[in-house]
Short mmCIF file of C-alpha atoms in Angstrom, two decimals:
data_model
loop_
_atom_site.label_atom_id
_atom_site.label_comp_id
_atom_site.label_asym_id
_atom_site.label_seq_id
_atom_site.Cartn_x
_atom_site.Cartn_y
_atom_site.Cartn_z
CA MET Q 1 -17.22 -3.60 5.70
CA ALA Q 2 -19.87 -4.26 3.16
CA ASP Q 3 -17.91 -3.42 0.56
CA LYS Q 4 -18.52 -4.90 -3.03
CA PRO Q 5 -16.55 -7.74 -3.79
CA ARG Q 6 -14.42 -7.33 -7.10
CA ILE Q 7 -14.92 -10.17 -9.18
CA LYS Q 8 -13.06 -10.83 -12.92
CA LEU Q 9 -14.57 -13.09 -15.24
CA PRO Q 10 -14.61 -13.01 -19.38
CA LYS Q 11 -17.71 -11.39 -20.50
CA GLU Q 12 -18.10 -13.73 -23.04
CA ALA Q 13 -16.47 -17.55 -23.56
CA ALA Q 14 -16.49 -20.47 -26.38
CA LYS Q 15 -18.65 -23.29 -25.90
CA GLY Q 16 -16.41 -25.84 -23.45
CA GLU Q 17 -13.80 -23.20 -22.66
CA VAL Q 18 -12.17 -23.12 -19.26
CA ILE Q 19 -12.33 -19.29 -17.96
CA GLN Q 20 -10.39 -17.64 -14.83
CA ILE Q 21 -12.18 -16.54 -12.31
CA LYS Q 22 -10.44 -13.65 -9.34
CA THR Q 23 -12.38 -12.75 -6.77
CA LEU Q 24 -11.31 -10.65 -3.59
CA VAL Q 25 -13.68 -9.56 -1.35
CA SER Q 26 -12.90 -6.82 1.87
CA HIS Q 27 -12.98 -8.58 4.87
CA VAL Q 28 -11.14 -7.93 8.47
CA MET Q 29 -10.63 -11.71 8.85
CA GLU Q 30 -9.55 -11.81 12.11
CA SER Q 31 -8.69 -15.22 13.85
CA GLY Q 32 -9.87 -14.91 17.08
CA GLN Q 33 -6.15 -15.44 19.06
CA ARG Q 34 -5.21 -12.21 18.98
CA LYS Q 35 -5.74 -9.97 22.13
CA ASP Q 36 -5.92 -6.03 21.93
CA ALA Q 37 -3.92 -3.49 24.39
CA GLN Q 38 -5.81 -4.66 27.41
CA GLY Q 39 -5.00 -8.02 27.24
CA LYS Q 40 -8.72 -9.44 25.93
CA THR Q 41 -9.04 -11.93 23.65
CA ILE Q 42 -10.39 -10.25 20.46
CA PRO Q 43 -13.77 -12.16 18.89
CA ARG Q 44 -12.92 -14.40 15.89
CA LYS Q 45 -14.96 -12.69 12.64
CA ILE Q 46 -13.68 -14.25 9.71
CA ILE Q 47 -15.40 -15.47 6.74
CA ASN Q 48 -15.72 -19.28 7.06
CA LYS Q 49 -17.41 -20.74 3.53
CA PHE Q 50 -17.04 -19.09 -0.44
CA ALA Q 51 -19.16 -20.99 -3.14
CA CYS Q 52 -19.71 -19.87 -5.99
CA GLU Q 53 -22.54 -21.57 -8.42
CA PHE Q 54 -23.27 -20.92 -11.93
CA ASN Q 55 -27.24 -22.04 -12.48
CA GLY Q 56 -27.99 -23.01 -9.68
CA LYS Q 57 -25.57 -25.39 -9.99
CA PRO Q 58 -22.26 -25.64 -7.79
CA VAL Q 59 -18.90 -25.21 -9.94
CA PHE Q 60 -16.80 -24.33 -6.60
CA ALA Q 61 -16.68 -24.28 -2.44
CA CYS Q 62 -14.55 -23.87 -0.08
CA ALA Q 63 -14.55 -23.78 3.78
CA LEU Q 64 -11.92 -20.96 5.08
CA GLU Q 65 -9.80 -21.05 8.59
CA PRO Q 66 -8.14 -18.92 10.67
CA ALA Q 67 -4.99 -18.58 9.18
CA ILE Q 68 -6.30 -16.84 6.01
CA SER Q 69 -5.31 -13.37 5.57
CA ALA Q 70 -7.19 -9.96 5.59
CA ASN Q 71 -9.18 -9.38 2.22
CA PRO Q 72 -9.07 -12.93 1.13
CA TYR Q 73 -8.15 -13.79 -2.73
CA ILE Q 74 -10.01 -16.83 -4.62
CA GLN Q 75 -9.13 -17.53 -7.60
CA PHE Q 76 -10.64 -20.71 -9.92
CA ASP Q 77 -11.16 -22.11 -13.23
CA ALA Q 78 -14.45 -22.95 -14.87
CA LYS Q 79 -15.74 -24.98 -18.01
CA ILE Q 80 -18.13 -22.74 -20.18
CA ASP Q 81 -20.99 -25.22 -21.27
CA GLU Q 82 -24.01 -22.13 -21.91
CA ALA Q 83 -24.35 -19.03 -21.00
CA GLY Q 84 -25.88 -18.11 -17.90
CA THR Q 85 -25.30 -16.16 -14.68
CA PHE Q 86 -22.45 -17.09 -11.84
CA LYS Q 87 -23.76 -16.36 -8.41
CA PHE Q 88 -20.83 -16.13 -5.73
CA SER Q 89 -21.26 -16.02 -1.89
CA TRP Q 90 -19.14 -15.27 1.30
CA THR Q 91 -20.59 -16.86 4.63
CA ASP Q 92 -19.30 -14.63 7.66
CA ASP Q 93 -19.36 -16.22 11.30
CA ASP Q 94 -21.97 -13.65 12.38
CA GLY Q 95 -24.49 -15.08 9.69
CA THR Q 96 -24.19 -12.04 7.41
CA VAL Q 97 -23.91 -13.21 3.59
CA ILE Q 98 -21.58 -10.90 0.93
CA THR Q 99 -23.49 -12.08 -2.69
CA ALA Q 100 -22.93 -10.88 -6.04
CA GLU Q 101 -23.42 -12.11 -9.08
CA GLU Q 102 -22.00 -12.20 -13.42
CA LYS Q 103 -23.42 -13.16 -16.76
CA ILE Q 104 -21.56 -14.33 -19.04
CA ALA Q 105 -22.42 -14.85 -22.35
CA LEU Q 106 -21.32 -17.74 -25.19
CA LYS Q 107 -19.37 -16.26 -27.97
CA ALA Q 108 -21.04 -16.42 -31.54
CA MET K 1 38.96 -33.49 11.29
CA PRO K 2 38.32 -33.98 7.82
CA VAL K 3 34.78 -33.91 8.38
CA ARG K 4 34.25 -30.90 10.38
CA TYR K 5 36.28 -29.31 6.89
CA LEU K 6 33.58 -30.66 4.46
CA GLY K 7 31.06 -28.87 6.66
CA LEU K 8 33.35 -25.38 6.17
CA ALA K 9 33.60 -26.47 2.87
CA ALA K 10 29.80 -26.26 1.85
CA VAL K 11 28.74 -23.02 4.73
CA LEU K 12 31.29 -21.78 1.77
CA ALA K 13 29.49 -22.77 -0.71
CA ALA K 14 26.81 -22.12 0.32
CA SER K 15 27.10 -17.97 1.04
CA VAL K 16 29.12 -17.98 -2.28
CA SER K 17 25.83 -18.55 -3.97
CA VAL K 18 23.72 -15.71 -1.99
CA VAL K 19 26.18 -13.74 -3.66
CA THR K 20 25.63 -15.09 -6.45
CA CYS K 21 21.83 -14.70 -6.57
CA ALA K 22 21.78 -11.28 -4.93
CA SER K 23 23.70 -9.54 -7.83
CA ALA K 24 21.58 -11.57 -10.18
CA GLN K 25 19.11 -9.27 -8.66
CA GLU K 26 20.19 -6.38 -8.48
CA ALA K 27 20.95 -6.97 -12.49
CA GLU K 28 17.31 -7.09 -13.85
CA ARG K 29 16.49 -4.27 -10.57
CA LYS K 30 14.90 -1.33 -13.17
CA GLY K 31 15.66 2.13 -12.03
CA ILE K 32 16.09 5.54 -13.47
CA ALA K 33 18.48 7.98 -13.46
CA ALA K 34 19.14 10.38 -10.75
CA PRO K 35 18.95 13.93 -11.71
CA PRO K 36 22.26 15.66 -11.44
CA GLY K 37 23.27 16.34 -7.64
CA HIS K 38 22.09 13.45 -6.69
CA VAL K 39 23.14 10.86 -3.85
CA PHE K 40 22.29 7.89 -6.04
CA LYS K 41 22.87 7.53 -9.54
CA THR K 42 19.97 5.49 -10.86
CA ILE K 43 17.34 5.65 -8.03
CA ILE K 44 14.91 2.15 -7.80
CA SER K 45 11.41 2.02 -6.72
CA GLY K 46 10.96 -0.12 -3.95
CA TYR K 47 8.62 -2.44 -6.12
CA GLU K 48 11.89 -4.00 -7.47
CA PHE K 49 13.65 -5.13 -4.22
CA ARG K 50 10.13 -6.96 -3.50
CA SER K 51 9.85 -10.77 -5.08
CA LYS K 52 8.04 -11.22 -7.65
CA GLU K 53 5.01 -12.62 -5.74
CA THR K 54 4.48 -9.43 -4.20
CA ARG K 55 5.30 -7.79 -7.73
CA ALA K 56 2.76 -10.40 -9.36
CA LEU K 57 0.50 -8.63 -6.41
CA GLN K 58 0.50 -4.79 -7.05
CA ASP K 59 0.30 -5.41 -10.76
CA ASP K 60 -2.94 -6.99 -11.24
CA ASP K 61 -5.58 -4.26 -10.45
CA LEU K 62 -7.83 -6.56 -9.82
CA GLU K 63 -5.03 -9.42 -7.07
CA ASN K 64 -4.06 -5.40 -5.50
CA PRO K 65 -6.42 -5.79 -2.25
CA GLY K 66 -5.39 -1.38 -1.95
CA PHE K 67 -7.57 -0.92 -4.96
CA LEU K 68 -10.81 -1.66 -2.39
CA ALA K 69 -9.46 1.43 -0.83
CA VAL K 70 -9.69 3.28 -3.75
CA GLU K 71 -13.28 1.43 -4.22
CA ARG K 72 -14.60 2.94 -1.12
CA ALA K 73 -13.20 6.03 -1.16
CA ALA K 74 -14.57 6.81 -4.69
CA ASP K 75 -18.02 6.16 -3.03
CA ALA K 76 -17.10 8.51 0.30
CA TRP K 77 -16.20 11.46 -2.70
CA LYS K 78 -19.54 11.82 -3.79
CA LYS K 79 -20.91 11.69 0.18
CA ALA K 80 -21.99 15.18 1.60
CA GLU K 81 -21.18 15.56 5.43
CA GLY K 82 -20.45 18.35 7.41
CA SER K 83 -22.93 21.18 8.28
CA ALA K 84 -21.92 23.33 4.98
CA GLY K 85 -23.80 19.69 2.64
CA LYS K 86 -20.68 19.15 0.93
CA SER K 87 -19.10 16.33 -0.16
CA CYS K 88 -15.47 16.78 -2.05
CA MET K 89 -17.10 16.10 -4.96
CA SER K 90 -19.24 19.86 -4.30
CA CYS K 91 -16.03 21.73 -5.22
CA HIS K 92 -13.96 19.58 -7.33
CA GLY K 93 -16.22 17.64 -9.29
CA GLU K 94 -14.33 14.27 -11.36
CA ALA K 95 -11.67 13.66 -9.67
CA GLU K 96 -10.58 11.91 -12.16
CA THR K 97 -9.64 15.40 -14.19
CA SER K 98 -9.38 17.39 -10.83
CA MET K 99 -6.87 15.17 -8.91
CA LYS K 100 -4.93 14.10 -11.67
CA GLY K 101 -1.26 15.02 -10.85
CA VAL K 102 -1.97 16.59 -7.04
CA GLY K 103 -0.69 13.68 -5.42
CA ALA K 104 2.79 13.78 -7.38
CA ALA K 105 3.47 17.30 -5.32
CA MET K 106 2.60 16.69 -2.41
CA PRO K 107 4.16 18.09 0.11
CA LYS K 108 2.85 21.43 -1.43
CA TRP K 109 3.48 24.74 0.18
CA ASP K 110 0.51 26.08 2.01
CA ASP K 111 -0.01 30.11 2.07
CA LYS K 112 -2.40 30.42 4.53
CA LEU K 113 -0.28 28.08 7.23
CA LYS K 114 2.58 29.29 6.05
CA LYS K 115 3.75 25.62 6.21
CA PRO K 116 4.14 22.34 3.17
CA VAL K 117 0.96 19.88 3.88
CA ASN K 118 1.02 16.56 2.83
CA LEU K 119 -2.07 15.15 1.39
CA GLU K 120 -3.31 13.99 4.86
CA GLN K 121 -3.54 17.29 5.96
CA ARG K 122 -5.06 19.06 2.80
CA ILE K 123 -7.81 16.40 3.03
CA ASN K 124 -8.11 17.17 6.58
CA ILE K 125 -8.18 20.58 5.53
CA CYS K 126 -11.04 20.78 2.86
CA ARG K 127 -13.01 18.98 5.61
CA THR K 128 -13.14 21.81 8.02
CA GLU K 129 -12.57 24.38 5.96
CA ASN K 130 -14.62 24.03 3.68
CA MET K 131 -17.43 20.79 4.94
CA LYS K 132 -17.51 21.92 7.92
CA ALA K 133 -16.91 18.37 8.99
CA GLU K 134 -15.04 16.61 11.59
CA PRO K 135 -11.18 16.17 10.19
CA TRP K 136 -10.51 12.31 9.98
CA LYS K 137 -7.62 10.60 12.62
CA PHE K 138 -4.62 9.94 11.00
CA LYS K 139 -4.43 6.25 10.85
CA SER K 140 -8.19 6.03 10.65
CA GLN K 141 -9.16 3.85 7.42
CA GLU K 142 -11.33 6.68 5.44
CA LEU K 143 -8.07 9.11 6.27
CA THR K 144 -5.89 6.44 4.33
CA ASP K 145 -8.53 5.42 1.52
CA MET K 146 -9.43 9.00 0.66
CA THR K 147 -5.29 9.89 0.87
CA THR K 148 -4.46 6.83 -1.50
CA PHE K 149 -7.68 7.37 -3.97
CA VAL K 150 -6.14 11.12 -4.48
CA ARG K 151 -2.99 9.58 -4.94
CA TYR K 152 -4.27 7.19 -7.04
CA GLN K 153 -5.17 9.97 -9.54
CA SER K 154 -2.43 10.21 -10.67
CA HIS K 155 -0.08 6.91 -10.93
CA GLY K 156 2.43 6.20 -13.64
CA MET K 157 2.62 10.44 -12.93
CA LYS K 158 6.45 11.82 -12.05
CA VAL K 159 6.93 12.27 -8.65
CA SER K 160 8.09 15.91 -8.92
CA VAL K 161 8.00 18.25 -5.29
CA LYS K 162 9.19 21.70 -4.79
CA THR K 163 12.29 22.26 -2.86
CA ASP K 164 13.04 25.73 -3.58
CA GLY K 165 11.45 29.02 -1.90
CA PRO K 166 9.92 29.07 1.09
CA MET K 167 10.80 25.21 1.07
CA SER K 168 14.01 25.56 1.03
CA PRO K 169 14.39 25.37 5.17
CA TRP K 170 12.01 22.42 5.30
CA PHE K 171 14.02 20.89 2.31
CA GLU K 172 17.11 21.19 4.93
CA ARG K 173 15.06 19.97 7.81
CA GLY K 174 13.83 17.11 6.64
CA LYS K 175 17.65 16.36 5.27
CA GLN K 176 19.44 17.23 8.53
CA ILE K 177 16.96 14.50 9.99
CA TYR K 178 17.33 11.87 6.95
CA TYR K 179 21.08 11.82 7.85
CA THR K 180 20.52 12.40 11.99
CA ARG K 181 21.69 8.60 14.14
CA TYR K 182 18.43 7.83 16.10
CA GLY K 183 17.48 5.19 19.19
CA GLN K 184 19.71 3.41 21.09
CA LEU K 185 20.92 1.07 17.27
CA ASP K 186 22.22 4.74 16.28
CA LEU K 187 20.91 4.64 12.94
CA ALA K 188 19.83 7.20 10.48
CA CYS K 189 17.75 6.79 7.79
CA GLU K 190 20.71 6.71 5.87
CA SER K 191 22.35 3.76 7.57
CA CYS K 192 20.39 1.56 5.71
CA HIS K 193 18.63 3.40 2.57
CA GLU K 194 21.97 5.15 0.90
CA ARG K 195 24.97 3.00 2.34
CA ASN K 196 22.98 -0.71 2.18
CA ASN K 197 20.48 -0.64 0.47
CA GLY K 198 20.03 -3.94 -1.98
CA LYS K 199 21.72 -5.67 1.44
CA PHE K 200 20.16 -7.93 3.63
CA MET K 201 19.75 -6.88 7.44
CA ARG K 202 18.42 -9.96 9.02
CA ALA K 203 15.34 -10.98 7.03
CA ASP K 204 14.31 -7.41 5.43
CA PHE K 205 16.15 -6.67 1.90
CA LEU K 206 16.80 -3.02 2.12
CA SER K 207 15.18 -0.55 -0.81
CA GLN K 208 16.43 2.86 -1.69
CA GLY K 209 13.26 3.76 0.82
CA GLN K 210 11.37 5.77 -1.86
CA THR K 211 7.68 7.34 -0.96
CA ASN K 212 6.01 6.99 -4.66
CA GLY K 213 4.12 3.72 -3.52
CA PHE K 214 2.57 5.32 -0.60
CA PRO K 215 0.22 4.81 0.74
CA THR K 216 0.95 1.73 0.79
CA TYR K 217 -0.59 -2.08 1.40
CA ARG K 218 1.88 -3.71 3.93
CA LEU K 219 0.82 -7.42 3.55
CA ARG K 220 2.69 -7.62 7.27
CA ASP K 221 -0.64 -5.37 8.63
CA GLN K 222 -3.07 -6.65 5.34
CA ARG K 223 -4.17 -2.93 5.43
CA LEU K 224 -2.44 0.40 3.57
CA VAL K 225 -0.36 2.35 5.30
CA PRO K 226 0.40 5.94 5.47
CA LEU K 227 3.93 6.93 5.07
CA HIS K 228 3.84 8.65 8.53
CA GLU K 229 2.76 5.72 9.88
CA ARG K 230 6.05 3.69 8.07
CA PHE K 231 8.38 6.81 9.32
CA GLU K 232 6.85 5.69 12.84
CA GLY K 233 7.49 1.88 12.22
CA CYS K 234 11.46 2.67 11.25
CA MET K 235 11.87 4.61 14.77
CA PHE K 236 10.42 2.61 16.63
CA ASP K 237 12.56 -0.03 14.77
CA VAL K 238 15.56 1.85 15.45
CA ARG K 239 14.55 1.67 19.26
CA ALA K 240 14.02 5.80 18.90
CA GLU K 241 10.93 7.46 20.72
CA PRO K 242 9.38 7.96 17.65
CA PHE K 243 8.53 12.16 15.59
CA LYS K 244 4.32 12.18 16.18
CA PRO K 245 2.76 11.79 12.15
CA LEU K 246 1.75 14.37 11.02
CA SER K 247 4.31 16.56 12.54
CA ASP K 248 6.50 19.64 11.52
CA GLU K 249 9.40 16.75 11.68
CA PHE K 250 7.53 14.19 9.26
CA ILE K 251 6.52 16.67 6.62
CA ALA K 252 10.36 18.36 6.38
CA LEU K 253 11.02 14.78 6.03
CA GLU K 254 8.65 13.34 3.70
CA LEU K 255 8.98 16.70 1.06
CA TYR K 256 13.10 15.93 1.95
CA VAL K 257 11.77 11.80 0.55
CA ALA K 258 10.07 12.66 -2.25
CA TRP K 259 13.23 14.88 -3.75
CA ARG K 260 15.85 11.53 -3.51
CA GLY K 261 12.38 9.81 -5.46
CA ILE K 262 11.74 12.93 -8.24
CA GLY K 263 11.30 11.09 -11.64
CA LEU K 264 9.79 8.29 -10.56
CA PRO K 265 5.79 7.18 -11.13
CA VAL K 266 3.99 6.93 -8.51
CA GLU K 267 3.30 3.69 -8.09
CA THR K 268 -0.06 3.57 -4.91
CA PRO K 269 -1.93 1.99 -4.15
CA SER K 270 1.15 -0.56 -4.08
CA VAL K 271 1.46 -3.70 -2.17
CA ARG K 272 5.00 -4.07 0.13
CA ASN K 273 6.13 -7.22 2.88
#
């Protein structure tokens, strides 16, 4: 499950431009409400939190609930005022955090 | 009484609007001209039978969850396994060049086994004979990922299978299975996908049952589904005892159905509901 998340955003943007950020992460998102063949409950395992920071400042964050399908896809917009780095993090129920970084430059 | 008539009129109006809606969908459904001798005039990918949202999900390489598998298998391609210490790459080199077109022409005749093999079987033959590794189980993530990855190298190429020579008895067998009614519901592949495609069966919008997008990411399963699992599912749905995945029956059927989609572009990894 430790696949690299897929992230798409432009390499550069003009000052003040609003860009679109798309993310897709590989995860089973087991709801905790299903039963296996033996009738035992399959333990819940979901990504419960997603967060995005830009140069250390929070841009977007959300809490994910068991109804979210596998391989959650999250898309949001951000206004770019300076060049910098986006940091993404997906927090799993078991405490592991999947992280990724993506740089963006200002158009000259 | 007038109230009841009113109610009936409303039902009629509603059903009429459903009909116009369905035929409007039909008009914009794109297909290609079928080769002479084909049962259809136009052959249409399952893509055209799905909703706008599902199609958008398939079209965007990032949003399409099937590409997670492509990326996973791209890593597995380079990983040496088994006692021979080989990876797929040791023999085949870069998949982008060596695997181009391979997935579009499966199932293919295997001289050694004296029967046609599909992509899953071909991958496992490589694993056991050349890599001296354990074969992957059918439906395992590894095998489906690799099948998707190899087939993705033929993305956009036309489906083309050989059905002549030693393949012809297999083709006939597949055709026979396609037209045989199975199960308590007494339905053949043909009942839904040939005679009634473009119509609703309860909430299920029937496609032509083309295989050009397999393995396909099914939103219902939230994972990639290989073709033989879908065959199995269809047989289960008509309350029949399904043939086993990778059995001779399903290989024959795979060959025949692939022939029915000759010329359609390979869409793997596609997204279906």
